[in-house]
Coordinates of C-alpha atoms and ligand atoms in Angstrom, one line a residue:
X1 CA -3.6 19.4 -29.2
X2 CA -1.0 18.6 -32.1
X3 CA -0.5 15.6 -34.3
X4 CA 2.2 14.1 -32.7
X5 CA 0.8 14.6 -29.0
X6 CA -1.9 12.6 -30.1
X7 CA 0.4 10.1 -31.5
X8 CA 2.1 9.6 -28.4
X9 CA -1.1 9.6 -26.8
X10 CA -2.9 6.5 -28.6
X11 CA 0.8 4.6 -29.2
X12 CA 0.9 4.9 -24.9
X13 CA -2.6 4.2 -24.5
X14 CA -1.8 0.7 -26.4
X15 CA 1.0 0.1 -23.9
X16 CA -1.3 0.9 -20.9
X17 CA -3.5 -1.8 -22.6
X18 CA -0.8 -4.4 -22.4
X19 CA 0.1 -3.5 -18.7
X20 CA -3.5 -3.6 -17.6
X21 CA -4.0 -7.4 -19.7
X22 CA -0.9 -8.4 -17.2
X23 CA -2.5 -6.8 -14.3
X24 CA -5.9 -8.6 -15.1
X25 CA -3.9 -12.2 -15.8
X26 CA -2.4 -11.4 -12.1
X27 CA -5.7 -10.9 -10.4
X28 CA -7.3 -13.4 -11.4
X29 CA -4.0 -15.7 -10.4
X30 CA -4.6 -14.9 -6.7
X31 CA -8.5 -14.9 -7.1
X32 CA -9.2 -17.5 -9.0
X33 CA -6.9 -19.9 -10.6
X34 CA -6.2 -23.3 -9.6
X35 CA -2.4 -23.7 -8.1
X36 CA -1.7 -25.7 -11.1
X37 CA -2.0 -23.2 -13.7
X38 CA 1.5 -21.3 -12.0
X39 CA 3.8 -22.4 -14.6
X40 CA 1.5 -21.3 -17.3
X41 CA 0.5 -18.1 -15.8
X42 CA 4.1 -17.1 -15.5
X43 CA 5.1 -18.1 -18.7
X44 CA 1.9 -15.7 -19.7
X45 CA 3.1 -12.9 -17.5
X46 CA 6.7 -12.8 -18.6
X47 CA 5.6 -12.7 -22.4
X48 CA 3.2 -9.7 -21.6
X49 CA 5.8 -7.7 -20.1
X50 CA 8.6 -8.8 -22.4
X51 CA 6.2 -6.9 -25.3
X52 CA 4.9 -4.3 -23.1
X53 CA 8.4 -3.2 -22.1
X54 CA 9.6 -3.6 -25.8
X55 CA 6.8 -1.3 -26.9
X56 CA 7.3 1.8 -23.7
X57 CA 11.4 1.6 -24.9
X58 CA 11.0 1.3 -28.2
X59 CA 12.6 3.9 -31.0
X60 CA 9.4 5.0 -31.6
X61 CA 8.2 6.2 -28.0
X62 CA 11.7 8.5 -27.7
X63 CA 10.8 10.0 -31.1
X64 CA 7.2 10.7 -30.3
X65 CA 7.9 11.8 -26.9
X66 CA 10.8 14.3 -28.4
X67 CA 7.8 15.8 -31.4
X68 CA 5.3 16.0 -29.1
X69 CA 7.3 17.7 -26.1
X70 CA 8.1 20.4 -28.7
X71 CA 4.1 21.0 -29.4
X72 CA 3.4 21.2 -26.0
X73 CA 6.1 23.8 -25.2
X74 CA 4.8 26.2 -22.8
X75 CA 2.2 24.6 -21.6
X76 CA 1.6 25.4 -17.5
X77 CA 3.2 22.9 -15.6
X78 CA 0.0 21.3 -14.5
X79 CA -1.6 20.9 -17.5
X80 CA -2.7 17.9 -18.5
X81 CA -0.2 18.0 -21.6
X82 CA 2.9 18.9 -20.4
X83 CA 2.8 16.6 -17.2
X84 CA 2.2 13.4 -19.1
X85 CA 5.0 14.5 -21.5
X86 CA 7.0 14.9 -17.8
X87 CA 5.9 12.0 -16.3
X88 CA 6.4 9.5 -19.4
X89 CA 10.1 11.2 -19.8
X90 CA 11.1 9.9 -16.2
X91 CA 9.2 6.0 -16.6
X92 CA 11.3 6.1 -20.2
X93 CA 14.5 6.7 -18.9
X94 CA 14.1 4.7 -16.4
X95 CA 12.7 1.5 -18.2
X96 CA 15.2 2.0 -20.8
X97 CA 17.8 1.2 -18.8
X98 CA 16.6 -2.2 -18.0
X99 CA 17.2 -4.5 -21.0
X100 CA 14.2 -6.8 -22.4
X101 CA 15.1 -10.0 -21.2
X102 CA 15.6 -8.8 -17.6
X103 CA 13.1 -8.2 -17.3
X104 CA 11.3 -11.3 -18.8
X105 CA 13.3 -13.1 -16.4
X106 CA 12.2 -11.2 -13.7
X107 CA 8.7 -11.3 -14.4
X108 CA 8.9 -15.1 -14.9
X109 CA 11.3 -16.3 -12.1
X110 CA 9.0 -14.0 -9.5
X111 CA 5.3 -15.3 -10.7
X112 CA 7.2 -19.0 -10.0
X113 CA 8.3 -17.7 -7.0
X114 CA 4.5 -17.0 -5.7
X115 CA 3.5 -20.6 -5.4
X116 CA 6.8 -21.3 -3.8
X117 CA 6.2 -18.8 -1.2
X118 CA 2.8 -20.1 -0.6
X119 CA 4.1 -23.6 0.1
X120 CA 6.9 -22.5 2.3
X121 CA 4.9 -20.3 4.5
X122 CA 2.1 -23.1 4.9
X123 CA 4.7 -25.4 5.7
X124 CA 6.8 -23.5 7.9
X125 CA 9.8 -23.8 5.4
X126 CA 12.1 -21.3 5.0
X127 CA 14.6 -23.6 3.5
X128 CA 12.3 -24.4 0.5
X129 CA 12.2 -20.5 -0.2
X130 CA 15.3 -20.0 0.1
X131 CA 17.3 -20.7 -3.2
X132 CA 14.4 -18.7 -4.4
X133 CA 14.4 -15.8 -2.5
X134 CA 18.6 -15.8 -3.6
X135 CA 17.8 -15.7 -7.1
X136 CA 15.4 -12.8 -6.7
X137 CA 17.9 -11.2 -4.4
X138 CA 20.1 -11.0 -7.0
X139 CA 17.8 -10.2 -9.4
X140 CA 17.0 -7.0 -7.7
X141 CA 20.6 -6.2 -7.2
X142 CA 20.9 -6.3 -10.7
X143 CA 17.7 -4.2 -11.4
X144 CA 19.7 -1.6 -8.9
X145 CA 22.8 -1.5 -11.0
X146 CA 20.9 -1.4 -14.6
X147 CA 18.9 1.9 -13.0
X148 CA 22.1 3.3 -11.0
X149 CA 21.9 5.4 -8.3
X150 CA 23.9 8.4 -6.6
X151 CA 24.6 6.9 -3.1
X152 CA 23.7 3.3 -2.3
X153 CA 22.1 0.2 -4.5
X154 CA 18.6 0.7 -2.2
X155 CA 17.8 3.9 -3.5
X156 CA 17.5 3.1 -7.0
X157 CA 14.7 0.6 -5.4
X158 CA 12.9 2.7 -3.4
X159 CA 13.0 5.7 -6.2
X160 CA 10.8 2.9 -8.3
X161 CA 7.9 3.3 -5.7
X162 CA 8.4 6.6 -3.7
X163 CA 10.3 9.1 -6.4
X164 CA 12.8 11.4 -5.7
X165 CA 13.1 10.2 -2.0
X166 CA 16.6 8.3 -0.7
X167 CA 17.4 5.9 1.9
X168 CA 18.8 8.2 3.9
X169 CA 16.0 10.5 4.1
X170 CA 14.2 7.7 4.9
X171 CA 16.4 6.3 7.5
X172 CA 16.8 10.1 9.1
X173 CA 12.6 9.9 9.1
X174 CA 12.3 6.6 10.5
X175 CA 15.4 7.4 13.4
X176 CA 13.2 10.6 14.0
X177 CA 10.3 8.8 15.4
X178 CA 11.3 5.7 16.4
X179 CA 12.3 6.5 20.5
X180 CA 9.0 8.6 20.9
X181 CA 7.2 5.6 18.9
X182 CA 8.9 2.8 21.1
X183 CA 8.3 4.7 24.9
X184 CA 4.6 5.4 23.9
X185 CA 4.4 1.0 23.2
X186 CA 5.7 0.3 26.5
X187 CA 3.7 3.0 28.1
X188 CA 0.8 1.4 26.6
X189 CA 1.6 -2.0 27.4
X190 CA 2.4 -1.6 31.1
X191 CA -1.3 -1.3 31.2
X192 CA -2.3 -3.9 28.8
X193 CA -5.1 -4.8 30.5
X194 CA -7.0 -2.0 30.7
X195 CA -8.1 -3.1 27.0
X196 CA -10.0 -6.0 26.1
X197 CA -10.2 -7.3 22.3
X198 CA -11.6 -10.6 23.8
X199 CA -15.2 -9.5 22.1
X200 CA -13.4 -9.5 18.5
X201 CA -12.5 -13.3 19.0
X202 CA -15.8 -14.7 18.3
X203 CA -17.4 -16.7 15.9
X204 CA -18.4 -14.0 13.4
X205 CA -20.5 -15.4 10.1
X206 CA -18.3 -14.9 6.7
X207 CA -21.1 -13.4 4.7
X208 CA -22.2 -11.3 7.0
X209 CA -18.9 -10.0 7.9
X210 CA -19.0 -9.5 4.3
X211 CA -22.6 -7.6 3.9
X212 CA -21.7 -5.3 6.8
X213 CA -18.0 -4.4 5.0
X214 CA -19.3 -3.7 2.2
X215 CA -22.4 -1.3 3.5
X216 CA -19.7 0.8 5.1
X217 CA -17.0 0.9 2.4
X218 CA -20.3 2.7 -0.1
X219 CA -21.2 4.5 2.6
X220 CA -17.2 6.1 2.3
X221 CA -17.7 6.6 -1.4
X222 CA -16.3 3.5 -2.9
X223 CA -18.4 3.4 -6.0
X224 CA -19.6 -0.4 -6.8
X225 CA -20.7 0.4 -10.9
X226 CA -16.7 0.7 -10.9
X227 CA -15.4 -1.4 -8.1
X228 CA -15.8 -5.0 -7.2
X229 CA -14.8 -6.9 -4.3
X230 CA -13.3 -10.7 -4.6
X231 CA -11.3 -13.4 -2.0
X232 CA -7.8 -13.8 -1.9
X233 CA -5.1 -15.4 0.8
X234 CA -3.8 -11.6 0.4
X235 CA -5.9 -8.5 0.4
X236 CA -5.1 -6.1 -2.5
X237 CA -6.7 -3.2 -4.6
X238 CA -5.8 -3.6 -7.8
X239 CA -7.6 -1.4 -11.2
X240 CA -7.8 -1.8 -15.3
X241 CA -9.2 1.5 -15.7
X242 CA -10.6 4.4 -12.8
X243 CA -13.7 3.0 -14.3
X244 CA -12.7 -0.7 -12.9
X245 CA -11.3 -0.3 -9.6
X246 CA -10.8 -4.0 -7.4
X247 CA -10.6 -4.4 -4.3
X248 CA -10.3 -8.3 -2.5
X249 CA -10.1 -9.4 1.2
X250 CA -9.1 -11.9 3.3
X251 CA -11.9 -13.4 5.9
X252 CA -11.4 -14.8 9.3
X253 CA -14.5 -16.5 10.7
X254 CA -13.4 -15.9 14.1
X255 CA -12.4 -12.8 13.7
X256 CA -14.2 -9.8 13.1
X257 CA -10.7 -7.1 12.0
X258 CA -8.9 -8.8 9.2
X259 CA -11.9 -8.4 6.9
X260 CA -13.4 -5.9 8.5
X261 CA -10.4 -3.2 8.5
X262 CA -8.7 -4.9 5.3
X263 CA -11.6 -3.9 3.3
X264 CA -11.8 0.1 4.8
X265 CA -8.0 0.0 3.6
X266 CA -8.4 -1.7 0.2
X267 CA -11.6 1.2 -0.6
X268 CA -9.0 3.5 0.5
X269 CA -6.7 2.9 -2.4
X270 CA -10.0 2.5 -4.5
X271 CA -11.2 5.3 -4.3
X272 CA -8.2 7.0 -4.7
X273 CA -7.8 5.4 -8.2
X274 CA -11.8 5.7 -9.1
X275 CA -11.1 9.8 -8.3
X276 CA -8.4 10.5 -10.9
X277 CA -9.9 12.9 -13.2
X278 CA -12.0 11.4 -16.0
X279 CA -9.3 13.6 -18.7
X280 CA -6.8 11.5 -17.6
X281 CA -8.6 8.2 -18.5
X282 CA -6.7 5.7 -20.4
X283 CA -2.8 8.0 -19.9
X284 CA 0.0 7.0 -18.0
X285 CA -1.4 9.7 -15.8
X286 CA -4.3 7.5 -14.5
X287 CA -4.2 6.0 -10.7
X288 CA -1.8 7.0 -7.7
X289 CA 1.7 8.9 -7.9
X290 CA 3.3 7.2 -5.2
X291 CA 2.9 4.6 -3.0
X292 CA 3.4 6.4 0.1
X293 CA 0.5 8.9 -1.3
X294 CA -1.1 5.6 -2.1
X295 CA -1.0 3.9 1.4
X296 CA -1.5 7.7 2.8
X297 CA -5.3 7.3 1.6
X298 CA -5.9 3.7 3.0
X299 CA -4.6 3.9 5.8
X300 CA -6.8 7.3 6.8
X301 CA -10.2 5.3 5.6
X302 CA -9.2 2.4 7.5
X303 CA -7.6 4.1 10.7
X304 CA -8.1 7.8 11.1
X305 CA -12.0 7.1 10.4
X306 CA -12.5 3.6 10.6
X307 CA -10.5 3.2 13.7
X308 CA -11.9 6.6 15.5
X309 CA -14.5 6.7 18.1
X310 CA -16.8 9.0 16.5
X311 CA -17.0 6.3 14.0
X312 CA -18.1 3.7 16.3
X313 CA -20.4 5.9 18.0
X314 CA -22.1 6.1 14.8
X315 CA -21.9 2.5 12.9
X316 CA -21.8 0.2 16.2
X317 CA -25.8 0.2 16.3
X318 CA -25.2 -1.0 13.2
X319 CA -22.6 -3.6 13.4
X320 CA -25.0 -5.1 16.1
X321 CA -27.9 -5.7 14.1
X322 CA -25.7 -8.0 11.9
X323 CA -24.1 -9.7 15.0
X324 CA -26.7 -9.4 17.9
X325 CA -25.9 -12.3 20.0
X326 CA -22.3 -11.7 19.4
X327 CA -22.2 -7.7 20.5
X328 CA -25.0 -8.2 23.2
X329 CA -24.7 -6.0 26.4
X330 CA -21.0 -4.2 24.7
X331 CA -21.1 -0.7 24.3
X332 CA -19.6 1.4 21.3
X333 CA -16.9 2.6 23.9
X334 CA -15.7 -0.9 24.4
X335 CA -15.5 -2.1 20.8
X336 CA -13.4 1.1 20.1
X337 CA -11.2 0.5 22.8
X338 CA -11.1 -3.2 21.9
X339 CA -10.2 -2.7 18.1
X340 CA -7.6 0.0 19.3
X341 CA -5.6 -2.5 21.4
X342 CA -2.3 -2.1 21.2
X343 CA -0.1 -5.4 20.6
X344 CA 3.4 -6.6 20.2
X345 CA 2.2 -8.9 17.7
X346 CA 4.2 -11.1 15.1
X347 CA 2.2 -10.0 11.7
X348 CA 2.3 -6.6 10.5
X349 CA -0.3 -6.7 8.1
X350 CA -2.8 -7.4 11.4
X351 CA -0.6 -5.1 13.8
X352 CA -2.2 -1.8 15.6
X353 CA -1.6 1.3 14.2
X354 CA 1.3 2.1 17.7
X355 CA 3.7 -0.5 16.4
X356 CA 2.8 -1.0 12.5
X357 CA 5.8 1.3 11.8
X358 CA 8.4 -0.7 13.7
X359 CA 7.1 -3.3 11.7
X360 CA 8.4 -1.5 9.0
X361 CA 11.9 -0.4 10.0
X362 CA 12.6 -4.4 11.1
X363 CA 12.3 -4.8 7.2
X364 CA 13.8 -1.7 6.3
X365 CA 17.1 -2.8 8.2
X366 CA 17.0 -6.1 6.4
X367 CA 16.3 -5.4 3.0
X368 CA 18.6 -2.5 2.9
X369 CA 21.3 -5.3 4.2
X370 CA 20.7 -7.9 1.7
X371 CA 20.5 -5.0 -1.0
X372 CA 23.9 -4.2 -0.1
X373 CA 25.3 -7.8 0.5
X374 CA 25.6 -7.2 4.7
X375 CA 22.9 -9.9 5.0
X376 CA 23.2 -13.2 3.2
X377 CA 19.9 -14.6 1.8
X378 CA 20.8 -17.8 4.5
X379 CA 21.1 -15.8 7.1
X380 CA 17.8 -13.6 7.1
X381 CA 15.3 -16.2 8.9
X382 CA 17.8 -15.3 11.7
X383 CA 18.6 -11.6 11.6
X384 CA 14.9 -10.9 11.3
X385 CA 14.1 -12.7 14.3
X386 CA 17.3 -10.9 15.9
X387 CA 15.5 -7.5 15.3
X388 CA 12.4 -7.9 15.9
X389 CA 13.3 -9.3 19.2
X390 CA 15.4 -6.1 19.9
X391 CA 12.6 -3.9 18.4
X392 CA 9.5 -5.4 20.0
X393 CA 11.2 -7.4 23.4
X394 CA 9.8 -11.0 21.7
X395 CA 10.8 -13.7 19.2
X396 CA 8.8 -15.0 16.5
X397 CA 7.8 -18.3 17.1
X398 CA 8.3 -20.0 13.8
X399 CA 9.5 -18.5 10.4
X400 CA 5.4 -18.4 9.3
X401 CA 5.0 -15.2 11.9
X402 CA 8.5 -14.0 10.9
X403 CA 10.6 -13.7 7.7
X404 CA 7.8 -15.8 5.7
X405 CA 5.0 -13.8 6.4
X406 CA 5.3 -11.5 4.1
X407 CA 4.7 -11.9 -0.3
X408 CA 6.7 -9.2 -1.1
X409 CA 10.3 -10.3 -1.8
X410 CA 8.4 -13.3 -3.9
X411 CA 7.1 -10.2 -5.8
X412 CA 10.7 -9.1 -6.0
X413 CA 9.1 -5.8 -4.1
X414 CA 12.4 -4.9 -2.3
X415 CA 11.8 -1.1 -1.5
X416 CA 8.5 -1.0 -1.0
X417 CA 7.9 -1.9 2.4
X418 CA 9.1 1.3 3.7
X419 CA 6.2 3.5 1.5
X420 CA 3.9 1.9 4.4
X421 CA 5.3 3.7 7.2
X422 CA 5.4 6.8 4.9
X423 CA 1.7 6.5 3.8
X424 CA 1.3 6.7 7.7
X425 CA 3.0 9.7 8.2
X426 CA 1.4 11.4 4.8
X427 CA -2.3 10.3 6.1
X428 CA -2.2 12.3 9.2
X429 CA -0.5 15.5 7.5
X430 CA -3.4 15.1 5.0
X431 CA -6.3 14.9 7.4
X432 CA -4.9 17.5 9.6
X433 CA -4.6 19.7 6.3
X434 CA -8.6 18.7 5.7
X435 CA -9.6 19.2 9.2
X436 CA -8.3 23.3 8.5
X437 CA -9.9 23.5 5.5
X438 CA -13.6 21.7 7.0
X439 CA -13.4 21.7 11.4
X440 CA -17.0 19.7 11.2
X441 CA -15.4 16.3 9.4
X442 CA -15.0 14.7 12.7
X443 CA -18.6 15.6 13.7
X444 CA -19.9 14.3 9.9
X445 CA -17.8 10.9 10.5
X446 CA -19.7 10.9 13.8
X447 CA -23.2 11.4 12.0
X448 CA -22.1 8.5 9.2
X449 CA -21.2 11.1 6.2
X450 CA -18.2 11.0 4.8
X451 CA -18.7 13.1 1.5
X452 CA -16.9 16.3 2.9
X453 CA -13.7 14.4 3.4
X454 CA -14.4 12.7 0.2
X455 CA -14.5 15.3 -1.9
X456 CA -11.5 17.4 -0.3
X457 CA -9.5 14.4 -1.3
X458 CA -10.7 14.2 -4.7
X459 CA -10.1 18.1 -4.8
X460 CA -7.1 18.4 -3.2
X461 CA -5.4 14.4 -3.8
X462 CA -7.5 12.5 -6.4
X463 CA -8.4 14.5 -9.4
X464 CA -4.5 14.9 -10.3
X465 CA -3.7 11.2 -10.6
X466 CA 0.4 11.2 -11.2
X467 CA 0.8 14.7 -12.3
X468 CA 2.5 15.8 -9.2
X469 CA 5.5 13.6 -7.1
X470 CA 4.5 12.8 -3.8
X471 CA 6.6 15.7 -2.8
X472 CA 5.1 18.0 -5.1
X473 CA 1.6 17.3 -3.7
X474 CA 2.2 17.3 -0.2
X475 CA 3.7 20.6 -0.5
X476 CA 0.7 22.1 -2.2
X477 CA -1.5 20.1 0.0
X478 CA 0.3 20.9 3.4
X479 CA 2.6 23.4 2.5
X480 CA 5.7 21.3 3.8
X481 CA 7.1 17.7 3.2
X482 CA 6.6 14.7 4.5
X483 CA 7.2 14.7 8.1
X484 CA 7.0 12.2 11.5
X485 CA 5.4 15.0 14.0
X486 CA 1.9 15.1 13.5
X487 CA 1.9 11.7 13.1
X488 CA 3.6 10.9 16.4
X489 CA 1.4 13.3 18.2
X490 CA -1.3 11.9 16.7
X491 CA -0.5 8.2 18.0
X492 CA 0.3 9.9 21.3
X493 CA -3.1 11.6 21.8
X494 CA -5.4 9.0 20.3
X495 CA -3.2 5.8 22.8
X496 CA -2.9 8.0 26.0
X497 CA -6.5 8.5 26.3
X498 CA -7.8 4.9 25.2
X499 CA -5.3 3.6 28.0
X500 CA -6.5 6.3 30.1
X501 CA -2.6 7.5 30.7
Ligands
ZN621 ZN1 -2.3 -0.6 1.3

């Protein structure tokens, strides 16, 4: 490649260097550091993005990006060249139109913000959140007017994690499933007790929970010479390279799913980053291209296989030599039921995969509200537990399992929540796609190999890092966009016959 190409290409990688020091900084904040260090570590934080940010908007990343876009003129589309010069032209205009000390302030005001969340959803205390969660509010608000947008403030947010996509497609997707999504719940729940999760409740040993996790997360692939596993109060993947890939977990002695599932998800999103290809190493073109394509990839290790039967059938002789007294006389057909019980629970992060997505469009509703000003800051304890009474037919009973639970809006992530719902609907698209290409995959998941399904998403997913928009690569994946039908059906099929309706 040309001078200049390369120019661009080492000044980036010196950003990328920056980001990743912030990203390590912030791991190890909710691994490892003592609640004292907060101050410090924001002060740390905001400086790191104040210079990264000056560095990606600076004079001399236009003029580079405008030389080298001239060398690589005529390159295919997909090429490793002209997509990074692509992809860096959209994360420069964008980040250029948010001035330096925005976002320094951001960055500060929302790593002060963590501990603060922390305390108020220990203590049950919305009110000590609260002027908080007003500045960040309006911090946002401003991040939405700096970035503009065609229709309404929200979409500038969302575009930051889900490009190209707009609240109203979103709302038209999420209005396009919901009734269908909400008969099959109270379907299932007129016969709740056909299921049992009573054997999950148990006292279940923390380091075995831990051995058995991690023997099935390799098993999928995750590779441990490039991934690591740590505690924190909130399960994440998080990577410095695709050579050092993250993932951490939350443990629940008695209970067998938080750590369990949250780890099959976390190696979902690993893997995903550990199978860009090795040419994009180092480039903004490293990692996942959304976070709906992101979540698309967790949520099929940790539901579509981790929650199927075949699965069971294959790793529940397993699971009971760690836990022997625990499992003794239950058969692989009642843990599968069990873990597939379907709940009208408070918390979405431990929901079941029939009402996750209302989960979802409670906090779709709300942020797009306060976004626009509709919802005040004071009132949201209130109007969340409004809607999720009108969504799920019950009222949280303190803030903790409602407007708290969640460390989001600490983050200042307003727009992200709805990617969740979309990485649902992507990861069934995608496996139904997979299953064409390879009809034995359920039978291998059933044997305990996973490597076909693997490697068709490191073919077909993986390999191309953020060189396509979600778009993009589900319509050379699936040969359509994003949709809420398979998914639905999928739901349908897989509930009906664990509640035998
Ligand atoms: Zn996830």
């Amino acid at each position: 490649m040309g001078d200049k190409y390369e120019q661009l290409v080492s000044h980036l990688d010196e950003f990328q260097d920056l980001e990743y020091a912030g990203a390590i900084l912030s791991w190890d904040q909710q691994v490892n550091m003592p609640p004292g260090g907060a101050m410090a570590r924001a002060r740390q934080l905001s400086t790191l993005a104040r210079l990264s940010h000056e560095m990606f908007t600076s004079d001399k990343t236009a003029r580079l990006l405008e030389d080298a876009e001239r060398e690589v003129d005529g390159m295919p589309y997909d090429s490793d060249e002209a997509s990074l010069i692509r992809v860096v032209k959209e994360d420069f205009a964008e980040r250029t139109k948010l001035p330096t000390d925005h976002v320094a302030e951001f960055t500060r005001v929302t790593a002060e913000a963590h501990e603060v969340w922390v305390h108020a959803r220990a203590n049950n205390d919305f009110a000590y959140f609260r002027p908080m969660l007003e500045r960040i509010v309006d911090l946002v608000i401003q991040s939405a007017e700096f970035l503009g947008y065609a229709d309404q403030p929200y979409d500038a947010l969302i575009n930051r994690y889900e490009r190209g996509i707009t609240t109203a497609r979103v709302k038209e997707i999420f209005d396009g499933h919901k009734p269908r999504l909400v008969s099959l719940i109270s379907d299932v729940t007129a016969h709740a007790d056909r299921v049992s999760d009573a054997v999950l409740h148990q006292g279940y040993d923390v380091d075995k929970q831990r051995a058995f996790g991690l023997d099935m997360v390799k098993r999928f692939g995750y590779d441990m010479m490039r991934g690591q596993q740590s505690v924190s109060v909130h399960p994440f993947c998080t990577s410095f390279s695709r050579d050092d890939v993250r993932i951490t977990t939350r443990f629940d002695s008695n209970w067998l799913n938080p750590a369990l599932f949250g780890m099959m998800h976390e190696s979902g999103h690993a893997m995903y980053e550990q199978g860009s290809s090795q040419s994009l190493e180092g480039t903004l073109l490293v990692g996942g291209t959304s976070l709906g394509v992101h979540e698309s990839q967790s949520r099929m290790w940790e539901n579509i296989v981790g929650r199927s039967r075949g699965f069971w059938m294959w790793a529940f002789p397993i699971l009971q030599q760690y836990f022997p007294t625990q499992l003794e006389g239950v058969d692989a057909e009642t843990f599968y039921k069990a873990i597939n019980k379907v709940e009208r629970s408070f918390i979405r992060v431990e929901a079941d995969e029939a009402t996750y997505n209302l989960h979802i469009m409670v906090r779709f509703e709300l942020e797009t509200g306060l976004v626009s000003g509709k919802i005040k800051v004071a009132d949201v304890a209130r109007e969340w537990n409004d809607r999720f009474e009108s969504y799920f037919g019950v009222v949280p009973p303190d803030d903790a399992h409602g407007v708290l639970q969640d460390v989001h809006w600490s983050s200042g992530l307003l727009g992200y929540f709805p990617t969740y719902a979309l990485g649902n609907l992507l990861s069934v698209q995608y496996y139904n796609r997979a299953l064409q290409d390879h009809p034995s995959i359920p039978d291998e998941i059933a044997a305990g190999k996973f490597d076909t399904l693997l490697h068709w998403l490191n073919e077909n997913i993986h390999q191309y890092g953020r060189k396509f928009t979600s778009d993009e690569l589900t319509r050379r994946v699936t040969g359509e966009s994003i949709q809420s039908d398979d998914y639905i059906a999928y739901l349908e099929g897989k509930f009906k016959d664990v509640y035998g309706l």
